[in-house]
Short mmCIF file of C-alpha atoms and ligand atoms in Angstrom, two decimals:
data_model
loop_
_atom_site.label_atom_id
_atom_site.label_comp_id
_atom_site.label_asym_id
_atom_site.label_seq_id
_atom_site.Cartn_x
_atom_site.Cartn_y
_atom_site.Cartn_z
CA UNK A 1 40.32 52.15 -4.55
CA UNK A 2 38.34 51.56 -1.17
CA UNK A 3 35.68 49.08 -1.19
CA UNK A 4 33.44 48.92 1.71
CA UNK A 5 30.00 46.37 2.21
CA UNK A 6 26.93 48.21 3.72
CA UNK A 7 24.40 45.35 2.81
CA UNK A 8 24.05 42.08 1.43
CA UNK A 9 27.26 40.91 4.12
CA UNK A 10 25.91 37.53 6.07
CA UNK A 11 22.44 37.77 3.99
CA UNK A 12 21.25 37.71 0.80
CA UNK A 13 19.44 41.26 0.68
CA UNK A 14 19.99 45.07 1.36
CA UNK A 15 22.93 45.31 -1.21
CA UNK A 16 25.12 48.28 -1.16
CA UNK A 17 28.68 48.81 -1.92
CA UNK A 18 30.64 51.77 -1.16
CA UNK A 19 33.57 52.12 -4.08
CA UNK A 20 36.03 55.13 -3.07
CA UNK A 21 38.90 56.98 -4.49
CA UNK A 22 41.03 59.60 -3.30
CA UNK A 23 38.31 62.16 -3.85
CA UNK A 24 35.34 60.11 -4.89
CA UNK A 25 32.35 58.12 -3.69
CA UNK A 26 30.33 56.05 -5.99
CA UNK A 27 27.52 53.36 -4.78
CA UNK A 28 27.18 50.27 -6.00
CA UNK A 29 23.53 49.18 -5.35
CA UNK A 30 21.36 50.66 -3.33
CA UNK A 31 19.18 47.67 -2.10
CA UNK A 32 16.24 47.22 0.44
CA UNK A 33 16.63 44.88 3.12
CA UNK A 34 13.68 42.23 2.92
CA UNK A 35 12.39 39.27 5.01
CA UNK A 36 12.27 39.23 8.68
CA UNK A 37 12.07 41.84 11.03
CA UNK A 38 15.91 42.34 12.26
CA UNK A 39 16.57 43.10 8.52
CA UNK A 40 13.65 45.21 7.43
CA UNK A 41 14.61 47.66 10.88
CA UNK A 42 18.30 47.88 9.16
CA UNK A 43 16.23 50.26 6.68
CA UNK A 44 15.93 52.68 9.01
CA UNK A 45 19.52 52.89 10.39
CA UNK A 46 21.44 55.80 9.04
CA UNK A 47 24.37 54.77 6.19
CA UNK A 48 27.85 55.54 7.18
CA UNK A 49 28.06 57.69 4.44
CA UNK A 50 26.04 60.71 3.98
CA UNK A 51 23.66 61.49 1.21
CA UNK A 52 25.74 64.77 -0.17
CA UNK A 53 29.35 62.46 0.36
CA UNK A 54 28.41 60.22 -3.07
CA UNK A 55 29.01 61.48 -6.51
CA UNK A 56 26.82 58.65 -8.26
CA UNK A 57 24.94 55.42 -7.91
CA UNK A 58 25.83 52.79 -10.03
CA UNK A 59 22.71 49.83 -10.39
CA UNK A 60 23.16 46.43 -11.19
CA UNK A 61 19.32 45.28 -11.87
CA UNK A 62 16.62 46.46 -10.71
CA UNK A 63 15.03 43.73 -7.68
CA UNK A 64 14.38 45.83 -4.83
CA UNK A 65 16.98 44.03 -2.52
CA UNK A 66 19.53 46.17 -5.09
CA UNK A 67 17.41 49.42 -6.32
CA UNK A 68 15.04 49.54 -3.55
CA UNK A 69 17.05 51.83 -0.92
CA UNK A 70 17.16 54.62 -3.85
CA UNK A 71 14.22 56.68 -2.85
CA UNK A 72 15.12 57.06 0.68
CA UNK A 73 18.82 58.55 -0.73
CA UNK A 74 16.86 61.30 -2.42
CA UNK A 75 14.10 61.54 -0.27
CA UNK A 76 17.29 62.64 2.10
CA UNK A 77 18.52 65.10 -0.41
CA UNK A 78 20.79 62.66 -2.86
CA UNK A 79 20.55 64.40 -6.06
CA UNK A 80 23.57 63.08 -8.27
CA UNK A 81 23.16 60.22 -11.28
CA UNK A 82 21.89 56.71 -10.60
CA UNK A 83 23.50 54.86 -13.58
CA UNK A 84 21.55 51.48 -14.99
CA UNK A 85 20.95 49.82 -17.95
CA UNK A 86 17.84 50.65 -20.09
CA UNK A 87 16.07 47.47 -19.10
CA UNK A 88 16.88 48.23 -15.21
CA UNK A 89 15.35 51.90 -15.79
CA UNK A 90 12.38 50.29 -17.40
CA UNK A 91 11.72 48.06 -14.71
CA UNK A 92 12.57 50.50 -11.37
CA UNK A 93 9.63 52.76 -12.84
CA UNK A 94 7.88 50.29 -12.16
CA UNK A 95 9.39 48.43 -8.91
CA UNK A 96 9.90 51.98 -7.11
CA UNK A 97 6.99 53.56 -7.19
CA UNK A 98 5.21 50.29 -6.04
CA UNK A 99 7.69 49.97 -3.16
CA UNK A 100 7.06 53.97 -2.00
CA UNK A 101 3.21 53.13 -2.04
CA UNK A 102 3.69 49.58 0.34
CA UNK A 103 5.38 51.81 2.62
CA UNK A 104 2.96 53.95 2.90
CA UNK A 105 0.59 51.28 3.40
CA UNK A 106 3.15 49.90 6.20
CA UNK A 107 3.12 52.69 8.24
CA UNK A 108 -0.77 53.19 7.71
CA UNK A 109 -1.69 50.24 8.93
CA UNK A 110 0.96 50.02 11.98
CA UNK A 111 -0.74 53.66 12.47
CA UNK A 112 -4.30 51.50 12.35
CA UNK A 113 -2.92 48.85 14.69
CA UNK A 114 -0.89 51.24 17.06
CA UNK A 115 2.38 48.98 16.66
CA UNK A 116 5.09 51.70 15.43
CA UNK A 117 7.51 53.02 17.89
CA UNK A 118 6.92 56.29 15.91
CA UNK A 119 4.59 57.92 16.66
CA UNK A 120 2.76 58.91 14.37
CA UNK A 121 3.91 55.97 11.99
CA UNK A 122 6.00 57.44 8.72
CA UNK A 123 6.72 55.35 6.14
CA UNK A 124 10.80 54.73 5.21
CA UNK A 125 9.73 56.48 1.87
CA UNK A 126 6.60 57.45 -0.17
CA UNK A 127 5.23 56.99 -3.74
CA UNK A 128 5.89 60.86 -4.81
CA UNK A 129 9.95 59.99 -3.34
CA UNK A 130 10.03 56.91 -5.41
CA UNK A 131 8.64 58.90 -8.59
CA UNK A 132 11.76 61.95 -8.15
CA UNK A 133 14.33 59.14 -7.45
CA UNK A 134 13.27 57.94 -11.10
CA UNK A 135 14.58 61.06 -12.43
CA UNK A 136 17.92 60.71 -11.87
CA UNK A 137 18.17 57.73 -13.88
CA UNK A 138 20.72 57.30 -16.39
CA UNK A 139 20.19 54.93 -18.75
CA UNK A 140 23.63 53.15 -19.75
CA UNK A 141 23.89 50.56 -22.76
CA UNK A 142 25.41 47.08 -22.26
CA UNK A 143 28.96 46.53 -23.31
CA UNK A 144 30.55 49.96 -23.40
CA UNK A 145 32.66 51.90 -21.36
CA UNK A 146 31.18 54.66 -19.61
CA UNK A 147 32.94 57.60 -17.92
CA UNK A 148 31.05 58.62 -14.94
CA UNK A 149 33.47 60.28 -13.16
CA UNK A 150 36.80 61.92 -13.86
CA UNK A 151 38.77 58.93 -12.53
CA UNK A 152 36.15 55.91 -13.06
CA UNK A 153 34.61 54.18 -15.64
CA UNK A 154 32.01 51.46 -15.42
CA UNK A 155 31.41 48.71 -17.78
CA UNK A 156 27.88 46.54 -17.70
CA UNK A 157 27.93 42.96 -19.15
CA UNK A 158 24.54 40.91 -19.32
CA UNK A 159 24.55 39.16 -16.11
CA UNK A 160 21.23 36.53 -16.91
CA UNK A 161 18.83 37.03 -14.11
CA UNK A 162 16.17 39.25 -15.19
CA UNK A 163 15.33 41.65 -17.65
CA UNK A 164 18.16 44.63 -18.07
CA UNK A 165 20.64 42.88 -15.57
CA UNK A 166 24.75 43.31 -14.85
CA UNK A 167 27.30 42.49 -13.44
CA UNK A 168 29.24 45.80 -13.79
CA UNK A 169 33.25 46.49 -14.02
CA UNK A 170 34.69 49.55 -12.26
CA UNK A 171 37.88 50.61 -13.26
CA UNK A 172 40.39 53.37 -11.54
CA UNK A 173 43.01 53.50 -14.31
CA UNK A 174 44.99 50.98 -13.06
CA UNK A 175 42.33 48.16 -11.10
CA UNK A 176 39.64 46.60 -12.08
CA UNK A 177 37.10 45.95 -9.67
CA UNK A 178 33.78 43.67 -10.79
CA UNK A 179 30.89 42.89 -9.43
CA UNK A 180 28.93 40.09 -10.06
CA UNK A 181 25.68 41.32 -9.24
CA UNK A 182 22.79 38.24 -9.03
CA UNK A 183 23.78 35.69 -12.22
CA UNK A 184 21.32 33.65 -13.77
CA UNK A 185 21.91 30.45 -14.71
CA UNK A 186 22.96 29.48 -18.40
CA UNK A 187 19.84 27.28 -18.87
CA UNK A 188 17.27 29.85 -18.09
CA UNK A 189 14.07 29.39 -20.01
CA UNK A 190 13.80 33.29 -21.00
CA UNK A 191 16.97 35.03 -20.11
CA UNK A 192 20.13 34.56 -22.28
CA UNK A 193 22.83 32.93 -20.11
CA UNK A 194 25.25 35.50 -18.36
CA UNK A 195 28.26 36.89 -20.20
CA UNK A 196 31.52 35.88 -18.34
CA UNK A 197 33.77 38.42 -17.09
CA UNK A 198 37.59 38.61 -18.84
CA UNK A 199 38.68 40.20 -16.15
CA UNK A 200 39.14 41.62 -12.18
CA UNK A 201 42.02 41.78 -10.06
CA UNK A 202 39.20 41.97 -7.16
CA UNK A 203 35.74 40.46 -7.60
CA UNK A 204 32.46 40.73 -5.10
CA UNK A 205 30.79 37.74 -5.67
CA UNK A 206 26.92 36.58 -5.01
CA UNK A 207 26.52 33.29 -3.16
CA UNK A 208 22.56 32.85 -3.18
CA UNK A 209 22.76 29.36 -3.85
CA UNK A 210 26.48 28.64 -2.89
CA UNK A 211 25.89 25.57 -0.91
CA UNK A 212 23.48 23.75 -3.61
CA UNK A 213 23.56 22.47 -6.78
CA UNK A 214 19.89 22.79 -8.53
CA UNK A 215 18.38 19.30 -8.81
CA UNK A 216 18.56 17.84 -12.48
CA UNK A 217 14.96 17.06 -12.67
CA UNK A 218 12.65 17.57 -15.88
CA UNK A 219 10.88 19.89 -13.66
CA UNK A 220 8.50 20.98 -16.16
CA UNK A 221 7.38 17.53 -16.07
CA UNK A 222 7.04 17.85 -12.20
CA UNK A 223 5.03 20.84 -12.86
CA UNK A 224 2.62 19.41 -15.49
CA UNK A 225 2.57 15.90 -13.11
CA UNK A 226 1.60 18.46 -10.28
CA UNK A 227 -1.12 20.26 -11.84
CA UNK A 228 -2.69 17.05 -13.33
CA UNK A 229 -3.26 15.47 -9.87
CA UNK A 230 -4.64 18.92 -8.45
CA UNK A 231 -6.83 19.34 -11.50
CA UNK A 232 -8.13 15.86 -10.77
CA UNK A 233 -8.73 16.47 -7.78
CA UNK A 234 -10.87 19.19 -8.33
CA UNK A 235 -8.41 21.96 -7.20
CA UNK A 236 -6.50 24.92 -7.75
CA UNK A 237 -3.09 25.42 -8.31
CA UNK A 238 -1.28 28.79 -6.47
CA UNK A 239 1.89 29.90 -8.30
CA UNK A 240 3.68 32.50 -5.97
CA UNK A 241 6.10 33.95 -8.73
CA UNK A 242 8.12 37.40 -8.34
CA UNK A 243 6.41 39.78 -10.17
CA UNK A 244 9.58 40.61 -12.84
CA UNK A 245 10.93 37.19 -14.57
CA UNK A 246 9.46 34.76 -12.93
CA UNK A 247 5.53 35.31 -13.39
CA UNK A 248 6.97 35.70 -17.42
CA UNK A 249 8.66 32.39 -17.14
CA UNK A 250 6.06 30.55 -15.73
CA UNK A 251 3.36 31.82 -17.99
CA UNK A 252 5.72 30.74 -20.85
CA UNK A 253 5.72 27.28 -19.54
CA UNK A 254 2.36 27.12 -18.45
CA UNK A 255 1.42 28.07 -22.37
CA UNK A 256 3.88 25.08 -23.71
CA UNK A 257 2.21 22.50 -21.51
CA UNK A 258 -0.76 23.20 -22.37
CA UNK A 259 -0.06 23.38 -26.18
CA UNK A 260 1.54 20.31 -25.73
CA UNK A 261 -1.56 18.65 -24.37
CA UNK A 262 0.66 17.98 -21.38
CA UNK A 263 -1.46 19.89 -18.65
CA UNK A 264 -5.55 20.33 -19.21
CA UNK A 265 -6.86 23.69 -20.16
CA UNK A 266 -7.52 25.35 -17.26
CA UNK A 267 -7.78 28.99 -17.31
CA UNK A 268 -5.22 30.92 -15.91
CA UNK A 269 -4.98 34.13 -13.93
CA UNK A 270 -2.45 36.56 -13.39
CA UNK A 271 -2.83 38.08 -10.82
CA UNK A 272 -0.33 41.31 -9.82
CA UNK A 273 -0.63 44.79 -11.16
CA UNK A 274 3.34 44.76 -11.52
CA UNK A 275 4.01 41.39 -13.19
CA UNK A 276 1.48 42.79 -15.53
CA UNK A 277 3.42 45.48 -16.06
CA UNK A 278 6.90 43.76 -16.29
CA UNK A 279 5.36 41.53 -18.79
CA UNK A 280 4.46 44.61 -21.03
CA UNK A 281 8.32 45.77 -20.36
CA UNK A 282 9.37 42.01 -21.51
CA UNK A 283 7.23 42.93 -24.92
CA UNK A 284 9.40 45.77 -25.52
CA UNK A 285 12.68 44.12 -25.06
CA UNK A 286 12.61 41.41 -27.38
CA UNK A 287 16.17 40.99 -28.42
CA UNK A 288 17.34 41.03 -24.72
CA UNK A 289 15.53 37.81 -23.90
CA UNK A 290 14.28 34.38 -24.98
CA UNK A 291 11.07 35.28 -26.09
CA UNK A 292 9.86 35.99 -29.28
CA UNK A 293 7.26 37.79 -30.59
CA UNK A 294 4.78 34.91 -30.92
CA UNK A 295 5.68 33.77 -27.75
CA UNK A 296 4.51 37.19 -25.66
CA UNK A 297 1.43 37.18 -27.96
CA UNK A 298 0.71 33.00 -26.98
CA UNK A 299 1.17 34.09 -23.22
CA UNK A 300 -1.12 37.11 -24.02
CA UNK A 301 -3.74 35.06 -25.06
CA UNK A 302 -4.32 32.59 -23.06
CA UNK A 303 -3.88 34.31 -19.71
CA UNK A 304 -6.49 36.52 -18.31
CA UNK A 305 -4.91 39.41 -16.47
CA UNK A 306 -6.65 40.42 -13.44
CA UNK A 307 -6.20 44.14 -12.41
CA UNK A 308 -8.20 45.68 -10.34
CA UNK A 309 -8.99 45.18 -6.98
CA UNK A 310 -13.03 43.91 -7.67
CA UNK A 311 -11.14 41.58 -10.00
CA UNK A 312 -8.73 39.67 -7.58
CA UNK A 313 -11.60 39.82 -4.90
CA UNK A 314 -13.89 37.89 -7.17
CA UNK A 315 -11.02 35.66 -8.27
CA UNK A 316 -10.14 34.52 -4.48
CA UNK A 317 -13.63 33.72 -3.73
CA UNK A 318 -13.83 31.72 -7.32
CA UNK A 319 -14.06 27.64 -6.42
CA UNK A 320 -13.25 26.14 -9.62
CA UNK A 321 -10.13 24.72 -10.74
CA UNK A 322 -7.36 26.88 -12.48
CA UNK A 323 -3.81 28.26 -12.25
CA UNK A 324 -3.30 31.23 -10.49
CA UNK A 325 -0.12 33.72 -10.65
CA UNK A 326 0.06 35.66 -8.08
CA UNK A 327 2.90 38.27 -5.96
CA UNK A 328 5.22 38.51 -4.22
CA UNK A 329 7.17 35.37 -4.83
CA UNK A 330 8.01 34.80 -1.17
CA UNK A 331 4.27 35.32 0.09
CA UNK A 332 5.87 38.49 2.21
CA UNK A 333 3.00 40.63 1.02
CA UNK A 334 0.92 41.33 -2.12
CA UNK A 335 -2.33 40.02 -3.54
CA UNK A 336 -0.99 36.68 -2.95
CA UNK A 337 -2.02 36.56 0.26
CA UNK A 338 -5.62 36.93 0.11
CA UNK A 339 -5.09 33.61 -2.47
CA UNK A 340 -3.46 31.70 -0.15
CA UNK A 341 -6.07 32.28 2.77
CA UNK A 342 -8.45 30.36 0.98
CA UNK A 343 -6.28 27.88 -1.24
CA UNK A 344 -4.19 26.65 2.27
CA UNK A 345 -7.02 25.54 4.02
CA UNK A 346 -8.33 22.62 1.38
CA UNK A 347 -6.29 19.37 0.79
CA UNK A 348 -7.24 19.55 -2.89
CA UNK A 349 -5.08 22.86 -3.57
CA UNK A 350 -1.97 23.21 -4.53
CA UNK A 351 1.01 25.56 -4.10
CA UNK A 352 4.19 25.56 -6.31
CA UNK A 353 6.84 28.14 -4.86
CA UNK A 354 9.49 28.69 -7.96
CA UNK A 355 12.25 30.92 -6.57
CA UNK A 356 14.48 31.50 -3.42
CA UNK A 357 12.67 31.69 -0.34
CA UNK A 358 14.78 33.47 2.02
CA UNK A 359 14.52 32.80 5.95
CA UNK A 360 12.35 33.81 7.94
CA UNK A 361 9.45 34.55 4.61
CA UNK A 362 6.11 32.85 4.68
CA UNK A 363 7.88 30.92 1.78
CA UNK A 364 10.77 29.40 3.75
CA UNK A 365 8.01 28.47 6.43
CA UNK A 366 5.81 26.88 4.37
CA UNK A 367 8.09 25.16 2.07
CA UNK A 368 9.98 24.05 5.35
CA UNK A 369 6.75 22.01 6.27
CA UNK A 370 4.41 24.79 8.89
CA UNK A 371 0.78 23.40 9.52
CA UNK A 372 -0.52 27.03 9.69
CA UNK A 373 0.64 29.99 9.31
CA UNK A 374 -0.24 33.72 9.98
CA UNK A 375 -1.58 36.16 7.17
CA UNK A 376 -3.56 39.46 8.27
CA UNK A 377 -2.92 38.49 11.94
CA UNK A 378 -5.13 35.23 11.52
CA UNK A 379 -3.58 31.81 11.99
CA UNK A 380 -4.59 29.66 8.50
CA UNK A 381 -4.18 26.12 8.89
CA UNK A 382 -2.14 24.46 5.87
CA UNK A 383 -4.16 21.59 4.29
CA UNK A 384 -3.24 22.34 0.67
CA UNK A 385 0.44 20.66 -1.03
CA UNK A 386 3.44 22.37 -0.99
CA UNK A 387 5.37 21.90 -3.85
CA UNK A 388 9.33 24.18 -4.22
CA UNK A 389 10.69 23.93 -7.65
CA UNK A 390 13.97 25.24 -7.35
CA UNK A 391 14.98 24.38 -10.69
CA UNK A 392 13.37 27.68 -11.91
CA UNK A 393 15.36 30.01 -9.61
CA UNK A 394 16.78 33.14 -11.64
CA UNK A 395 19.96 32.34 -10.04
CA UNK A 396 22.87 30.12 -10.45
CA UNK A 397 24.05 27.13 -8.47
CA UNK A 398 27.47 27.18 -7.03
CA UNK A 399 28.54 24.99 -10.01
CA UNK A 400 26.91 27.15 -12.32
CA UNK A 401 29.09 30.33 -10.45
CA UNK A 402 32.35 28.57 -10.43
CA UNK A 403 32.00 27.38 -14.52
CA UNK A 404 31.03 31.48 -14.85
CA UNK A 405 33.78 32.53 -12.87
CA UNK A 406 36.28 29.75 -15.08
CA UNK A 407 36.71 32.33 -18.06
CA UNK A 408 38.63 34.96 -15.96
CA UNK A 409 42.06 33.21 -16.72
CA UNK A 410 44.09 35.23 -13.88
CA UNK A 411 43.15 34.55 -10.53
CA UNK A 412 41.81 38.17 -8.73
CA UNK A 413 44.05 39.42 -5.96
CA UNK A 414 41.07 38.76 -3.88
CA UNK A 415 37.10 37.47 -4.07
CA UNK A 416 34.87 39.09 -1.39
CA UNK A 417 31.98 36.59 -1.27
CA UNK A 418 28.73 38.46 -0.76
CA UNK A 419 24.86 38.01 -0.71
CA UNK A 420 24.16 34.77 0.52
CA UNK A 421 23.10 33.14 4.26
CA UNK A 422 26.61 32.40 6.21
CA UNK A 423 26.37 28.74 5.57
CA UNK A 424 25.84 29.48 1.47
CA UNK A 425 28.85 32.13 1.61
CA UNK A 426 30.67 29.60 3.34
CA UNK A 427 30.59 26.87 0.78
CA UNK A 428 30.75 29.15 -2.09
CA UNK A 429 34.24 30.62 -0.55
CA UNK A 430 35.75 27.28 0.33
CA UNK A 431 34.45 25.82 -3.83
CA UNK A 432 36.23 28.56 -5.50
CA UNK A 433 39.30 27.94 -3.22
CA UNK A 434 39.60 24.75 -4.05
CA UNK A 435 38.06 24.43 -7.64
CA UNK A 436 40.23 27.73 -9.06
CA UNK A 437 42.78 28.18 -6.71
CA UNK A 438 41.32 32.03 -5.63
CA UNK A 439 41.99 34.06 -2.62
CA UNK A 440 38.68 34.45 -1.18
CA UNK A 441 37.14 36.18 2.31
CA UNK A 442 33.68 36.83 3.63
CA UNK A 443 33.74 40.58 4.66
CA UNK A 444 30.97 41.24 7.53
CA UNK A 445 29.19 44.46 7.59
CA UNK A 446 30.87 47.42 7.35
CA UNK A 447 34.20 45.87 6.14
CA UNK A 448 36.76 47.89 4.80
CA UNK A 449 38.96 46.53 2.16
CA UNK A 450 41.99 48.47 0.40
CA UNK A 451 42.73 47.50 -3.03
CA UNK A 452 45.71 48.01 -4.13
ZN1 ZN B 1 17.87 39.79 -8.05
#
C-alpha cells in the first residue's frame, strides 16, 4: 500500500488520505478546510488525484473538516461509493446539505460586496451538489469486515467523538493500516468511550490536543458557578456549541443542573436549525450513546427550540436573562453571530466556549483575550466574560491518546501523526516515542509514504 496526506498535515482540518494499491485508489476522508483564510482558499486548489482516479471514499464521521469536501468530488463527476457508518450517513444529510447552502450564501454575498476574484462569485459547491453526493452513501455497520474492493477491506470501530464515529482499519491482505480518525475521550458525558484498536503495523494518528492534558476541574460546577453570577447579575449566558454533540451535551447538563437545583431556572434556547436536527438523529440512536430515553425527552422539555428566522430575530433582541445555544461552535458563522453582537457589548453577559477553537476563529480570538472583534464587517467591542471550558471537548488529551493507543501490544512499523497545529503534532510525536517506544513522523502535505 501507498499512503499519501492531502489535508489535515500541519493543521487540524481539511482531512484527506489517499490509500493506494497496485491498481486501486480509495479516500480516506474527504474533509473541508475551515478557519482562516489561507486554509479555506486550499478548497479551491485542485487534488492531486483526479475525480475518475478513486474507486471509493471511505468516511470516518461526519464533521465537515472530514465529510465536507464530498460534494465538490461529485459535483466534479465522482460517482463511486462513499462508505460510512449509519450514524455518519444520518448526520452528513444533514451537515452537507447545510454546508452546499453557506456556500452559496458565501459567494452571494462576496457577489453583494464585490470581494471575489471570480467574477461572477461561484460558490465551491451548492445545496442540490450536496443533496446527489448523499446518494452515494453506503451505510456500513460497526465491527465487521467489509469488502469494498477486490483487494481491501475496511473495518470501523466506535471511535467516541460524536454520534456514528470511527476510527477505521484498512487491510491489503497482508498490512493493516488504521486510522484513528478524531477520538473522544473515555469520560465523555454522552458518547461511549472509544474502542481501542488490536492492531496496525502503520497508524495515522490525530493530535488535536497533543500538547495538553484537559484540566481536572469539576467543570460542571464551573459551569453552574458561571451561570449563577451572570444570572445575578441580571444577564445572559451565550453557549457557542457545535451543532452535532456538543449542543446535545450541553443541553444534557444544563437539564441536570437545573434538576439538581444547582443553576436557577432560566429558560433556555436552542438556537440552530442543525443542532435541532442532530438532536432528533441522537433520539434515534439510543443504544449508540449515553442517553436514554428519559434523558432526550428531559432535554426536550425544558428547552425551547427556536427555528425560524422571526424566531432567533426576536430571541437576539430579547433582554432578559437565560441560556442560549447557539452555532457554530467556533463563532465562524451561523446564527450565533447575531447573539453575540448584542451579548459582547454588556459586562453582565456571559460567554462559555466548550470545544476546540482553532486559530485564527472568532473563538481562538476571543478566548485569547480581544477587546472587540469584527462580525458583519462591524467592529463589536467585548464587555461581556469569556469563559473556555475545555473539559467538554469531544476529543482526547494526549494522555487520553497514548492510554488508547496502550492496547495495540506490537509497536506499528510507523505512526504518521496527523491533524493537529505543528506545536500539538509535535508533542504528541515526541509522547508516544517516549511513553511506547513507537516510530513516529509528521508527514507535511502531500507526503508520500510506502508501506511495506
Ligand atoms: Zn470531528
Amino acid at each position: 500500500m501507498k499512503l499519501q496526506f492531502l489535508g489535515a498535515a500541519g493543521t487540524v482540518t481539511g482531512s484527506k488520505y489517499l490509500v493506494e494499491t497496485d491498481n486501486r485508489k480509495i479516500l480516506v476522508d474527504c474533509g473541508l478546510y475551515q478557519g482562516v483564510k489561507h486554509y479555506r482558499l486550499m478548497n479551491r486548489q485542485p487534488l492531486p488525484v483526479s475525480y475518475d482516479e478513486l474507486d471509493a471514499i471511505v468516511l470516518t464521521h461526519a464533521h465537515l473538516d472530514h465529510s465536507g469536501y464530498l460534494p465538490l468530488l461529485v459535483k466534479e463527476g465522482f460517482t463511486g461509493p462513499v462508505y460510512a457508518t449509519p450514524g455518519t450517513c444520518e448526520l452528513c444529510k444533514i451537515l452537507l446539505p447545510d454546508s452546499g447552502f453557506l456556500q452559496e450564501e458565501d459567494a452571494r454575498h462576496a457577489a453583494k460586496h464585490g470581494y471575489s476574484k471570480h467574477n461572477p462569485p461561484h460558490p465551491l459547491y451548492t445545496e442540490q451538489d450536496a443533496l446527489r453526493a448523499l446518494k452515494q452513501l453506503k451505510p456500513c455497520s460497526f465491527g465487521q469486515i467489509h469488502k469494498i474492493l477486490p483487494d481491501l477491506s475496511i473495518r470501523f470501530r466506535p471511535a467516541g467523538h460524536i454520534l456514528g464515529a470511527a476510527s477505521i482499519e484498512v487491510f491489503d491482505g497482508s498490512h493493516m493500516l488504521a486510522f484513528s480518525g478524531d477520538v473522544g475521550r473515555p469520560d465523555d458525558l454522552i458518547m461511549y468511550p472509544p474502542e481501542s484498536l488490536k492492531r496496525a503495523d502503520y497508524l495515522v494518528v490525530e493530535s488535536t490536543y497533543g500538547d495538553r492534558i484537559h484540566e481536572e476541574m469539576d467543570a460542571a460546577e464551573a459551569m453552574a458557578k458561571a451561570i449563577n453570577e451572570t444570572a445575578a447579575a441580571g444577564g445572559t449566558v451565550l453557549i457557542p456549541a457545535f451543532a452535532v454533540g456538543r449542543a446535545q451535551m450541553i443541553l444534557h447538563l444544563l437539564e441536570r443542573l437545573r434538576a439538581e437545583n444547582r443553576i436557577p431556572k432560566l429558560p433556555v434556547y436552542l438556537n440552530s436549525p442543525m443542532a435541532i436536527k442532530a438532536t432528533e438523529v441522537f433520539h434515534r440512536f439510543h443504544e449508540k450513546h449515553r442517553l436514554t430515553k428519559d434523558d432526550c425527552r428531559k432535554i426536550d422539555s425544558m428547552t425551547h427550540y427556536v427555528r425560524t428566522v422571526e424566531e432567533s430575530m426576536a430571541l437576539a433582541n430579547q433582554t432578559f436573562p437565560g441560556i442560549i445555544v447557539s452555532a457554530s461552535g467556533m463563532a465562524s458563522g451561523g446564527r450565533v453571530l447575531h447573539h453575540l453582537k448584542h451579548i459582547l457589548p454588556n459586562h453582565r453577559n456571559t460567554v462559555m466556549f466548550v470545544g476546540y477553537q482553532a486559530m485564527g476563529t472568532r473563538g481562538e480570538k476571543l478566548v485569547s483575550g480581544a477587546t472587540s472583534i469584527k462580525i458583519h464587517g462591524q467592529n463589536i467591542p467585548v464587555k461581556a466574560r469569556i469563559k473556555h471550558f475545555d473539559a467538554f471537548s469531544a476529543h482526547a488529551d494526549s494522555s487520553q491518546i497514548i492510554q488508547w493507543l496502550g492496547s495495540i501490544k506490537t509497536p506499528p512499523k510507523q505512526v504518521f501523526v496527523t491533524h493537529g497545529e505543528t506545536e500539538a503534532a509535535q508533542a504528541m510525536a515526541e509522547k508516544i516515542q517516549i511513553e511506547l517506544g513507537w516510530k513516529t513522523c509528521i508527514p507535511k502535505l502531500t507526503d508520500k509514504a510506502e508501506l511495506q
